[in-house]
CSV table of C-alpha atoms in Angstrom, one decimal:
chain,number,residue,atom,x,y,z
A,1,MET,CA,-77.7,3.1,36.1
A,2,ALA,CA,-74.3,4.7,36.8
A,3,ARG,CA,-71.3,2.8,35.6
A,4,ILE,CA,-68.4,1.8,37.8
A,5,ASP,CA,-66.0,4.3,36.2
A,6,GLN,CA,-68.4,7.2,37.1
A,7,PHE,CA,-68.3,6.3,40.8
A,8,GLU,CA,-66.0,8.5,42.8
A,9,HIS,CA,-65.3,8.3,46.5
A,10,PRO,CA,-65.5,11.8,48.2
A,11,ARG,CA,-62.0,11.5,49.6
A,12,HIS,CA,-60.0,10.1,46.6
A,13,ARG,CA,-60.5,9.2,43.0
A,14,CYS,CA,-61.3,5.5,42.5
A,15,TYR,CA,-60.0,3.1,40.0
A,16,PRO,CA,-61.3,3.6,36.4
A,17,ALA,CA,-62.6,0.1,36.5
A,18,ALA,CA,-64.4,0.2,33.1
A,19,ARG,CA,-61.1,0.8,31.3
A,20,ALA,CA,-59.6,-2.3,33.0
A,21,LEU,CA,-62.5,-4.3,31.6
A,22,ASP,CA,-61.4,-3.6,28.0
A,23,GLY,CA,-59.0,-6.5,28.1
A,24,LEU,CA,-57.0,-8.7,30.5
A,25,GLY,CA,-54.6,-11.5,30.0
A,26,LYS,CA,-52.2,-12.6,27.3
A,27,ASP,CA,-52.9,-13.3,23.6
A,28,GLY,CA,-55.6,-10.6,23.6
A,29,VAL,CA,-58.1,-12.6,25.6
A,30,VAL,CA,-60.9,-10.2,26.4
A,31,THR,CA,-63.5,-10.8,29.1
A,32,ALA,CA,-66.2,-8.2,29.8
A,33,LEU,CA,-68.7,-7.9,32.6
A,34,GLN,CA,-72.4,-7.7,31.7
A,35,THR,CA,-74.7,-4.9,32.6
A,36,ALA,CA,-76.5,-7.1,35.2
A,37,GLU,CA,-73.1,-7.8,36.8
A,38,TYR,CA,-72.3,-4.1,36.9
A,39,ARG,CA,-75.6,-3.6,38.8
A,40,GLN,CA,-74.8,-6.4,41.2
A,41,ILE,CA,-71.4,-4.8,41.9
A,42,LEU,CA,-73.0,-1.4,42.5
A,43,SER,CA,-75.5,-3.0,44.9
A,44,ILE,CA,-72.8,-4.9,46.8
A,45,GLY,CA,-70.7,-1.7,46.9
A,46,ALA,CA,-73.6,0.3,48.4
A,47,ASP,CA,-74.0,-2.3,51.1
A,48,VAL,CA,-70.2,-2.3,51.8
A,49,LEU,CA,-70.2,1.5,52.3
A,50,GLU,CA,-72.9,1.2,54.9
A,51,CYS,CA,-71.1,-1.4,57.0
A,52,THR,CA,-70.1,-0.3,60.5
A,53,GLY,CA,-67.4,-2.9,61.2
A,54,THR,CA,-65.1,-5.3,59.5
A,55,ASP,CA,-67.0,-8.3,60.7
A,56,ALA,CA,-70.2,-6.9,59.2
A,57,LEU,CA,-68.3,-6.2,56.0
A,58,VAL,CA,-67.2,-9.8,55.5
A,59,GLU,CA,-70.5,-11.2,56.5
A,60,THR,CA,-72.2,-8.9,54.0
A,61,MET,CA,-69.9,-9.7,51.1
A,62,MET,CA,-69.8,-13.5,51.4
A,63,PRO,CA,-73.5,-14.2,50.6
A,64,ARG,CA,-73.8,-11.3,48.2
A,65,LEU,CA,-70.9,-12.2,45.9
A,66,GLY,CA,-72.6,-15.4,45.0
A,67,SER,CA,-72.2,-16.1,41.3
A,68,LEU,CA,-70.0,-13.1,40.7
A,69,LEU,CA,-67.0,-14.2,42.8
A,70,ALA,CA,-67.7,-17.5,44.6
A,71,CYS,CA,-65.4,-18.3,47.5
A,72,LYS,CA,-65.3,-20.8,50.3
A,73,SER,CA,-64.0,-18.5,53.0
A,74,MET,CA,-62.9,-14.9,53.4
A,75,PHE,CA,-61.0,-12.8,56.0
A,76,ILE,CA,-60.1,-9.2,56.4
A,77,ALA,CA,-56.8,-8.4,58.2
A,78,LEU,CA,-55.8,-4.9,59.4
A,79,THR,CA,-52.1,-4.5,59.9
A,80,HIS,CA,-49.9,-1.5,60.9
A,81,SER,CA,-48.1,-0.7,57.6
A,82,ARG,CA,-44.8,0.1,59.2
A,83,GLN,CA,-44.3,-3.0,61.4
A,84,TRP,CA,-46.6,-5.5,59.5
A,85,ARG,CA,-48.2,-6.4,62.8
A,86,TRP,CA,-51.7,-7.7,63.0
A,87,ARG,CA,-54.1,-5.2,64.5
A,88,ASN,CA,-57.4,-7.0,63.8
A,89,LEU,CA,-58.7,-10.0,61.9
A,90,HIS,CA,-62.2,-11.0,61.0
A,91,SER,CA,-63.1,-14.1,59.1
A,92,VAL,CA,-66.1,-15.9,57.6
A,93,GLY,CA,-66.1,-19.6,56.9
A,94,LEU,CA,-63.1,-20.2,59.2
A,95,ASP,CA,-63.1,-21.5,62.8
A,96,GLN,CA,-61.8,-19.6,65.8
A,97,GLU,CA,-58.4,-21.3,65.6
A,98,PHE,CA,-57.6,-19.6,62.3
A,99,PRO,CA,-56.6,-16.1,63.7
A,100,LEU,CA,-54.1,-17.8,66.1
A,101,LEU,CA,-52.6,-19.8,63.2
A,102,MET,CA,-52.6,-16.8,61.0
A,103,GLU,CA,-50.6,-14.8,63.5
A,104,ARG,CA,-48.2,-17.6,64.2
A,105,LEU,CA,-47.5,-18.5,60.5
A,106,ASN,CA,-47.4,-14.9,59.3
A,107,GLN,CA,-43.7,-14.9,58.7
A,108,GLN,CA,-44.0,-18.0,56.6
A,109,ASP,CA,-46.6,-16.6,54.2
A,110,PRO,CA,-45.3,-17.0,50.6
A,111,GLY,CA,-47.3,-14.0,49.5
A,112,ARG,CA,-46.1,-11.7,52.3
A,113,THR,CA,-43.3,-10.2,50.2
A,114,ALA,CA,-45.7,-9.2,47.4
A,115,LEU,CA,-48.2,-7.8,49.9
A,116,MET,CA,-45.4,-5.7,51.6
A,117,ARG,CA,-44.3,-4.5,48.2
A,118,SER,CA,-47.8,-3.2,47.5
A,119,GLN,CA,-47.9,-1.8,51.0
A,120,SER,CA,-44.7,0.1,50.6
A,121,ARG,CA,-46.0,1.7,47.4
A,122,ARG,CA,-49.2,2.7,49.2
A,123,ARG,CA,-51.5,1.6,46.4
A,124,THR,CA,-54.3,-0.8,46.0
A,125,GLY,CA,-53.9,-4.0,44.1
A,126,ILE,CA,-55.0,-7.6,43.4
A,127,LEU,CA,-52.7,-10.5,44.1
A,128,ASN,CA,-53.6,-13.9,42.6
A,129,SER,CA,-51.9,-16.7,44.5
A,130,ASP,CA,-51.5,-18.7,41.2
A,131,THR,CA,-49.4,-15.9,39.6
A,132,ILE,CA,-47.5,-14.3,42.5
A,133,TRP,CA,-46.7,-17.4,44.6
A,134,PRO,CA,-44.6,-20.4,43.7
A,135,THR,CA,-46.7,-23.2,42.1
A,136,ALA,CA,-44.6,-26.0,43.4
A,137,ARG,CA,-45.6,-28.0,46.5
A,138,GLU,CA,-43.2,-25.9,48.6
A,139,PRO,CA,-43.7,-23.5,50.0
A,140,ARG,CA,-47.3,-22.6,49.1
A,141,ASP,CA,-48.9,-26.0,49.6
A,142,ALA,CA,-47.0,-26.5,52.8
A,143,TYR,CA,-48.1,-23.1,54.1
A,144,TYR,CA,-51.7,-23.7,53.1
A,145,THR,CA,-51.7,-27.2,54.7
A,146,ALA,CA,-50.5,-25.8,58.0
A,147,LEU,CA,-52.8,-22.7,58.0
A,148,TYR,CA,-56.1,-24.3,56.7
A,149,LYS,CA,-55.7,-27.8,57.9
A,150,PRO,CA,-57.9,-29.8,57.6
A,151,ARG,CA,-59.7,-27.5,55.1
A,152,ASP,CA,-59.4,-28.1,51.4
A,153,ILE,CA,-58.2,-24.6,50.4
A,154,ARG,CA,-55.6,-24.2,47.7
A,155,HIS,CA,-56.3,-20.9,45.9
A,156,ALA,CA,-56.4,-17.3,47.2
A,157,LEU,CA,-57.2,-13.9,45.8
A,158,ALA,CA,-55.8,-11.1,48.0
A,159,LEU,CA,-56.9,-7.4,47.7
A,160,SER,CA,-54.4,-5.0,49.2
A,161,ILE,CA,-55.9,-1.7,50.4
A,162,PRO,CA,-53.9,1.0,52.2
A,163,THR,CA,-55.9,3.4,54.3
A,164,ASP,CA,-55.3,7.0,55.4
A,165,ASP,CA,-54.6,5.9,59.0
A,166,ASP,CA,-51.2,4.2,58.5
A,167,LEU,CA,-53.2,0.9,58.4
A,168,PHE,CA,-53.0,-1.7,55.6
A,169,ALA,CA,-56.1,-3.8,54.9
A,170,THR,CA,-55.9,-7.1,53.2
A,171,ILE,CA,-59.0,-8.9,52.0
A,172,VAL,CA,-58.4,-12.6,51.1
A,173,MET,CA,-60.9,-14.8,49.4
A,174,HIS,CA,-60.3,-18.6,49.3
A,175,ARG,CA,-61.3,-21.4,47.0
A,176,SER,CA,-60.9,-25.1,47.4
A,177,HIS,CA,-58.9,-27.2,45.0
A,178,ARG,CA,-62.1,-28.6,43.5
A,179,ASP,CA,-63.5,-25.2,42.6
A,180,GLY,CA,-60.4,-24.2,40.7
A,181,HIS,CA,-58.2,-21.1,40.7
A,182,PHE,CA,-59.2,-17.5,40.4
A,183,ASN,CA,-59.2,-16.4,36.7
A,184,ALA,CA,-59.0,-13.1,34.8
A,185,ARG,CA,-62.7,-12.4,35.2
A,186,ASP,CA,-62.5,-12.9,38.9
A,187,GLU,CA,-59.7,-10.3,39.1
A,188,GLN,CA,-61.9,-7.9,37.1
A,189,VAL,CA,-64.7,-8.3,39.5
A,190,ALA,CA,-62.4,-7.7,42.4
A,191,LEU,CA,-60.9,-4.6,40.7
A,192,ALA,CA,-64.4,-3.2,40.2
A,193,LEU,CA,-65.2,-3.7,43.9
A,194,LEU,CA,-61.9,-2.2,45.2
A,195,PRO,CA,-63.1,1.5,45.3
A,196,PHE,CA,-66.1,0.5,47.4
A,197,LEU,CA,-64.0,-1.7,49.7
A,198,LYS,CA,-61.4,1.0,50.2
A,199,GLY,CA,-64.1,3.6,51.0
A,200,GLY,CA,-65.9,1.1,53.3
A,201,ILE,CA,-62.8,0.2,55.2
A,202,GLU,CA,-61.8,3.8,55.7
A,203,ARG,CA,-65.2,4.6,57.1
A,204,ILE,CA,-65.0,1.6,59.4
A,205,CYS,CA,-61.6,2.7,60.7
A,206,TYR,CA,-63.0,6.2,61.2
A,207,ARG,CA,-66.0,4.9,63.1
A,208,GLU,CA,-63.9,2.6,65.3
A,209,ARG,CA,-61.4,5.4,66.0
A,210,GLU,CA,-64.3,7.7,67.1
A,211,ALA,CA,-65.9,5.0,69.3
A,212,GLN,CA,-62.5,4.2,70.8
A,213,GLY,CA,-61.9,7.9,71.5
A,214,ALA,CA,-65.3,8.3,73.2
A,215,TRP,CA,-64.6,5.3,75.4
A,216,LEU,CA,-61.1,6.5,76.2
A,217,LEU,CA,-62.4,9.9,77.4
A,218,GLU,CA,-64.9,8.2,79.7
A,219,GLN,CA,-62.0,6.2,81.2
A,220,LEU,CA,-60.0,9.4,81.6
A,221,ARG,CA,-62.8,11.2,83.5
A,222,ARG,CA,-63.0,8.3,85.9
A,223,ASP,CA,-59.3,7.3,86.3
A,224,TYR,CA,-57.4,10.6,85.7
A,225,ARG,CA,-59.6,13.2,87.3
A,226,GLU,CA,-56.6,15.1,88.6
A,227,CYS,CA,-55.1,15.5,85.1
A,228,ASP,CA,-55.5,18.3,82.6
A,229,LEU,CA,-53.3,16.9,79.9
A,230,LEU,CA,-52.6,13.3,79.2
A,231,ILE,CA,-50.2,12.1,76.5
A,232,LEU,CA,-50.6,8.5,75.2
A,233,ASP,CA,-48.6,6.5,72.8
A,234,ASP,CA,-50.1,4.9,69.6
A,235,GLN,CA,-51.3,1.9,71.6
A,236,LEU,CA,-53.3,4.2,74.0
A,237,HIS,CA,-51.0,3.7,77.0
A,238,PRO,CA,-50.3,6.7,79.2
A,239,VAL,CA,-46.9,8.3,78.6
A,240,ALA,CA,-47.0,11.5,80.7
A,241,ARG,CA,-49.5,13.8,82.3
A,242,TRP,CA,-49.4,17.3,83.6
A,243,PRO,CA,-51.7,19.1,86.1
A,244,GLN,CA,-52.9,22.6,85.9
A,245,GLN,CA,-50.2,24.3,88.1
A,246,SER,CA,-48.4,26.0,85.1
A,247,PRO,CA,-50.2,29.2,84.0
A,248,LEU,CA,-48.8,28.5,80.5
A,249,LEU,CA,-50.4,25.1,80.5
A,250,GLN,CA,-53.7,26.4,81.9
A,251,GLN,CA,-54.0,28.9,79.0
A,252,LEU,CA,-53.0,26.2,76.5
A,253,ILE,CA,-55.7,23.9,77.8
A,254,ALA,CA,-58.2,26.7,77.8
A,255,ASP,CA,-57.6,27.4,74.2
A,256,ILE,CA,-57.9,23.7,73.3
A,257,ARG,CA,-61.2,23.5,75.1
A,258,ARG,CA,-62.4,26.7,73.4
A,259,SER,CA,-61.6,25.1,70.1
A,260,SER,CA,-63.7,22.1,71.0
A,261,ARG,CA,-66.6,24.1,72.5
A,262,GLN,CA,-65.7,23.2,76.1
A,263,LEU,CA,-65.5,19.4,75.3
A,264,PRO,CA,-62.5,17.3,75.9
A,265,VAL,CA,-60.5,16.9,72.7
A,266,PHE,CA,-57.7,14.6,71.5
A,267,ALA,CA,-55.4,15.5,68.6
A,268,PRO,CA,-52.3,13.9,67.1
A,269,ASP,CA,-48.9,15.5,67.6
A,270,LEU,CA,-49.9,17.9,70.3
A,271,ALA,CA,-47.3,16.3,72.4
A,272,ALA,CA,-44.5,18.0,70.4
A,273,LEU,CA,-46.2,21.4,71.0
A,274,CYS,CA,-46.6,20.8,74.8
A,275,ARG,CA,-43.0,19.5,75.2
A,276,ARG,CA,-41.6,22.4,73.3
A,277,SER,CA,-43.7,24.9,75.3
A,278,LEU,CA,-42.7,23.3,78.6
A,279,ALA,CA,-39.0,22.6,77.8
A,280,GLY,CA,-37.7,26.2,78.1
A,281,ALA,CA,-37.7,28.6,81.0
A,282,GLY,CA,-38.9,32.2,81.2
A,283,ASP,CA,-38.9,34.1,77.9
A,284,ASP,CA,-37.8,31.0,76.0
A,285,ARG,CA,-41.2,29.4,76.5
A,286,GLN,CA,-43.6,29.7,73.6
A,287,HIS,CA,-47.3,29.9,73.8
A,288,HIS,CA,-49.8,29.8,70.9
A,289,ARG,CA,-53.3,31.1,71.1
A,290,LEU,CA,-55.3,28.6,69.1
A,291,GLY,CA,-58.5,30.4,68.3
A,292,SER,CA,-62.1,29.2,68.3
A,293,ASP,CA,-62.5,27.4,65.0
A,294,GLY,CA,-59.7,24.9,65.4
A,295,HIS,CA,-57.9,25.9,62.2
A,296,GLU,CA,-55.0,27.5,64.0
A,297,LEU,CA,-54.7,24.4,66.1
A,298,ASP,CA,-54.1,22.3,63.0
A,299,VAL,CA,-51.6,24.9,61.7
A,300,VAL,CA,-49.6,24.9,64.9
A,301,LEU,CA,-49.6,21.2,65.2
A,302,SER,CA,-48.3,20.8,61.6
A,303,ARG,CA,-45.2,22.9,62.6
A,304,TYR,CA,-44.2,20.5,65.2
A,305,ARG,CA,-44.7,17.2,63.5
A,306,GLN,CA,-41.7,14.8,64.0
A,307,GLY,CA,-41.9,12.7,60.9
A,308,GLN,CA,-44.6,10.2,62.0
A,309,ARG,CA,-47.7,10.2,64.2
A,310,THR,CA,-46.6,8.4,67.3
A,311,LEU,CA,-48.3,10.3,70.1
A,312,LEU,CA,-51.8,11.1,71.0
A,313,VAL,CA,-52.7,13.9,73.4
A,314,ILE,CA,-55.9,14.2,75.4
A,315,SER,CA,-57.2,17.3,77.2
A,316,ALA,CA,-59.7,16.4,79.9
A,317,PRO,CA,-61.4,18.5,82.7
A,318,SER,CA,-59.8,18.2,86.1
A,319,ASN,CA,-61.2,18.9,89.6
A,320,ALA,CA,-57.9,19.4,91.4
A,321,ALA,CA,-54.3,20.1,90.8
A,322,GLN,CA,-52.2,17.3,92.3
A,323,GLY,CA,-48.6,16.2,91.7
A,324,SER,CA,-46.2,17.6,89.2
A,325,ALA,CA,-45.0,16.7,85.7
A,326,ARG,CA,-42.2,14.7,87.4
A,327,ASP,CA,-44.6,12.7,89.6
A,328,ALA,CA,-47.1,12.3,86.7
A,329,ILE,CA,-44.7,10.9,84.3
A,330,ALA,CA,-43.7,8.2,86.8
A,331,PHE,CA,-47.2,7.4,88.0
A,332,SER,CA,-48.9,7.5,84.5
A,333,ARG,CA,-47.3,4.1,83.8
A,334,LEU,CA,-49.5,2.5,86.5
A,335,SER,CA,-52.7,0.6,85.7
A,336,PRO,CA,-55.9,1.8,87.3
A,337,ARG,CA,-55.8,-0.8,90.0
A,338,GLU,CA,-52.1,-0.1,90.7
A,339,THR,CA,-52.9,3.6,91.0
A,340,VAL,CA,-55.6,3.0,93.6
A,341,VAL,CA,-53.3,0.7,95.6
A,342,ALA,CA,-50.4,3.2,95.4
A,343,ARG,CA,-52.6,6.1,96.7
A,344,GLN,CA,-53.9,4.1,99.6
A,345,ALA,CA,-50.4,2.9,100.5
A,346,ALA,CA,-49.1,6.5,100.3
A,347,ARG,CA,-51.8,7.5,102.9
A,348,GLY,CA,-50.3,4.9,105.3
A,349,ALA,CA,-52.9,2.1,104.8
A,350,ARG,CA,-51.6,-1.4,105.5
A,351,ASN,CA,-51.8,-4.2,103.0
A,352,ASP,CA,-54.6,-5.9,104.9
A,353,ASP,CA,-56.6,-2.7,105.0
A,354,ILE,CA,-56.2,-2.1,101.3
A,355,ALA,CA,-57.1,-5.7,100.5
A,356,ARG,CA,-60.3,-5.4,102.6
A,357,ASP,CA,-61.3,-2.2,100.9
A,358,LEU,CA,-60.7,-3.5,97.4
A,359,GLY,CA,-62.0,-7.0,98.0
A,360,ILE,CA,-58.7,-8.7,96.9
A,361,ALA,CA,-56.1,-10.8,98.7
A,362,SER,CA,-53.2,-9.3,100.6
A,363,SER,CA,-50.8,-11.1,98.4
A,364,THR,CA,-52.4,-9.4,95.4
A,365,VAL,CA,-51.8,-6.0,97.1
A,366,ALA,CA,-48.2,-6.9,97.7
A,367,HIS,CA,-47.9,-7.9,94.0
A,368,HIS,CA,-49.4,-4.5,92.9
A,369,LEU,CA,-47.0,-2.6,95.2
A,370,SER,CA,-44.0,-4.4,93.8
A,371,ALA,CA,-45.2,-3.4,90.3
A,372,VAL,CA,-45.7,0.2,91.5
A,373,ARG,CA,-42.2,0.4,92.9
A,374,ARG,CA,-40.7,-1.1,89.8
A,375,LYS,CA,-42.6,1.3,87.4
A,376,THR,CA,-42.1,4.5,89.5
A,377,GLY,CA,-38.6,3.8,90.7
A,378,GLN,CA,-39.6,4.3,94.3
A,379,ARG,CA,-38.0,1.7,96.5
A,380,MET,CA,-39.7,2.6,99.8
A,381,ARG,CA,-43.4,2.6,100.6
A,382,TRP,CA,-43.3,6.1,102.1
A,383,GLN,CA,-41.9,7.6,98.9
A,384,LEU,CA,-45.2,7.0,97.1
A,385,GLY,CA,-46.6,9.9,99.1
A,386,VAL,CA,-44.0,12.4,98.0
A,387,THR,CA,-45.8,14.9,95.7
A,388,SER,CA,-44.8,18.2,94.2
A,389,ALA,CA,-46.7,20.1,96.8
A,390,LEU,CA,-44.5,18.5,99.5
A,391,LEU,CA,-41.3,19.0,97.5
A,392,ASP,CA,-42.2,22.7,97.0
A,393,ARG,CA,-42.3,23.1,100.8
A,394,VAL,CA,-38.6,22.1,101.1
A,395,SER,CA,-37.6,25.6,100.0
A,396,SER,CA,-39.4,27.1,103.1
A,397,LEU,CA,-37.6,24.9,105.6
A,398,PRO,CA,-35.0,26.5,107.9
A,399,LEU,CA,-32.1,24.9,106.1
A,400,GLY,CA,-29.1,26.0,104.1
A,401,ARG,CA,-29.0,26.0,100.3
A,402,ARG,CA,-26.9,22.8,100.1
A,403,GLN,CA,-29.1,21.0,102.7
A,404,LYS,CA,-32.3,21.9,100.8
A,405,GLN,CA,-30.7,20.7,97.6
A,406,ILE,CA,-29.7,17.3,99.1
A,407,LEU,CA,-33.0,16.8,100.9
A,408,HIS,CA,-34.9,17.5,97.7
A,409,ALA,CA,-32.9,15.0,95.8
A,410,ARG,CA,-33.3,12.4,98.6
A,411,LEU,CA,-37.0,12.8,98.6
A,412,LEU,CA,-37.1,12.2,94.9
A,413,GLY,CA,-35.6,8.7,95.7
A,414,LYS,CA,-32.0,9.3,94.6
A,415,THR,CA,-29.4,7.4,96.5
A,416,VAL,CA,-26.5,9.0,98.4
A,417,ALA,CA,-24.0,7.9,95.8
A,418,THR,CA,-26.1,9.4,93.0
A,419,ILE,CA,-26.5,12.7,94.9
A,420,ALA,CA,-22.8,12.8,95.6
A,421,ASP,CA,-22.0,12.2,91.9
A,422,ASP,CA,-24.4,14.9,90.7
A,423,LEU,CA,-23.1,17.5,93.2
A,424,LYS,CA,-19.4,16.5,92.8
A,425,ILE,CA,-19.0,15.9,96.5
A,426,SER,CA,-18.2,12.8,98.6
A,427,ASP,CA,-20.7,10.3,100.0
A,428,THR,CA,-19.6,11.3,103.5
A,429,THR,CA,-20.4,14.9,102.9
A,430,VAL,CA,-23.9,14.0,101.7
A,431,ARG,CA,-24.5,11.9,104.8
A,432,ASN,CA,-23.3,14.7,107.1
A,433,HIS,CA,-25.6,17.2,105.4
A,434,LEU,CA,-28.5,14.8,105.9
A,435,CYS,CA,-27.7,14.2,109.6
A,436,MET,CA,-27.6,18.0,110.1
A,437,THR,CA,-30.9,18.4,108.3
A,438,TYR,CA,-32.6,15.8,110.5
A,439,ARG,CA,-31.2,17.4,113.6
A,440,ARG,CA,-32.4,20.9,112.7
A,441,LEU,CA,-35.9,19.6,111.8
A,442,GLY,CA,-36.1,17.5,114.9
A,443,VAL,CA,-36.8,14.2,113.1
A,444,SER,CA,-35.0,10.9,112.8
A,445,GLY,CA,-35.1,10.3,109.1
A,446,LEU,CA,-36.9,10.8,105.8
A,447,ARG,CA,-40.2,9.5,107.2
A,448,GLY,CA,-40.1,12.3,109.8
A,449,VAL,CA,-39.3,14.9,107.1
A,450,LEU,CA,-42.3,13.7,105.0
A,451,ALA,CA,-44.6,13.8,108.1
A,452,ARG,CA,-43.5,17.4,108.8
A,453,LEU,CA,-44.0,18.5,105.2
A,454,SER,CA,-47.4,16.9,105.1
A,455,ALA,CA,-48.5,18.6,108.3
A,456,GLU,CA,-47.3,22.0,107.0
A,457,THR,CA,-49.0,21.5,103.7
A,458,SER,CA,-52.3,20.6,105.3
A,459,ASP,CA,-52.1,23.7,107.6
A,460,VAL,CA,-51.7,25.8,104.5
C-alpha cells in the first residue's frame, strides 16, 4: 500500500504529509496516524478524485470520514480570489437557509482575515477556529449564533485550497460544543487529505467549465447565428460581436476553426488579439496565421495578455453577415427576448403584433422596448432598423460630402447638438444641411431616408 507522501497529483507536487506526521503541537507532543488510517485516507482520497461535482464531494466525504474526522456538518464554498465573492456553495447537514445567511454574514466572519491571508499567498492550509479566531464570546460566538442558529455548532476546521482558475475553495467542517474542538490529530488527517481535495476540486472546476462551455456554444448557435465572433466577460455576458464582413476577421476565424478541427472554440484573452487587429487601418493591421495544432494560437495569445484573464472569446459558425461592429457592440447587451422584440420592432411590427407572436402581454413588449432603447442608446423605434448595410448605402446617395457626413451621424442616433459639436459648426448649419438632404432625396425626414435606403438595399 502506497504511503501518502508517495502520492503525487499529475499537475503539482502534493504536501509531504508523512513528514508532517512526525510531530505536531507544543512540548514535543507527537501524534501519529496508524496504517489502517492511512489506508482509509487513501480510500477516501480515491473517491474524492472521482467526484464530478462539489455537491457529490461533500456527500461523499461526510459519511466516509467517520471515525477519522467526525463532524456534524460540512460545506464547500468557491469564491473568486480577487473579490472574495461567493461563486458557489454546497453543504451537507445544513438547511437551505444556510447559503443565504452565509452570503449575508460573510463580512462579519471572524476567520475571513485569516482565509484571505492564505488566499493572497496562493497556498493550501488548515485553519482551526480555536487557534486563529478569538476565544471570547465576541465576535466568534456571536457570529456562530447568527449563522448556525438554532444549531449547536461552536468549532470549525477550515481547509483553504487555491485552484488554477483564479478560484479559492474553502472546505469547512463543524463540530458541536458537546463534541469538543478539533485537535492536532484532526489537523493531521485534514493535512493528509488536502492533496486529494485540491486535485478533486480542480477536476470538478475543469468539468464544470467544460460543461458550461458546451452549453454556452449551444446557446450561441441558437441566439447569435449571425455572429462569427462573440466576446464575453468573465460572467459570460456578451460584450461585443463582429460579423464576417472584414476579410481580416474572416481569415482569423478560419484559422481558429482550423485549429479546432472545424469546431467552435473559445479561448481566453483572444479579445486583445482581435481588438489590436481591428484597431488600426491599412498596413497598421496585424494578422497572425495560427496553424493547425493550436500551439501558435497559445503563443500569440500570450503576447497580448493584459495582466489578468477578464475576457472570453467564442468563435461560432454563422449563416449570414448582418450588422457591423458598431451595431453588434450595442445590440450584444440585449437579452435573447429583447433581441427578438427589437428585430420585430425594426421590421415595423406593432406592439400588439409582437405580443401575439411571442405569447406575451403588450405591456411586456413595451417594457422590453424601453430596455432595448436604454441599452442601445436608440431613442426612436425606427432607429432599431439601422444596420451597417443601410449606413454603407449613404455614400452612394446623390449628396454632398458634408450632407453625407451629417446624415450618417444622424442615422447613428446622434443629436443635432452633438453633430454640431463634432464638426465644429453651428446647430443651424446642421439643420439646414438636413433640410437640403431631405429635399434632394424627396423625403420628409429620417423615416423616409431609412425607407429609401432599405428599398435600395433590397434591390441590390
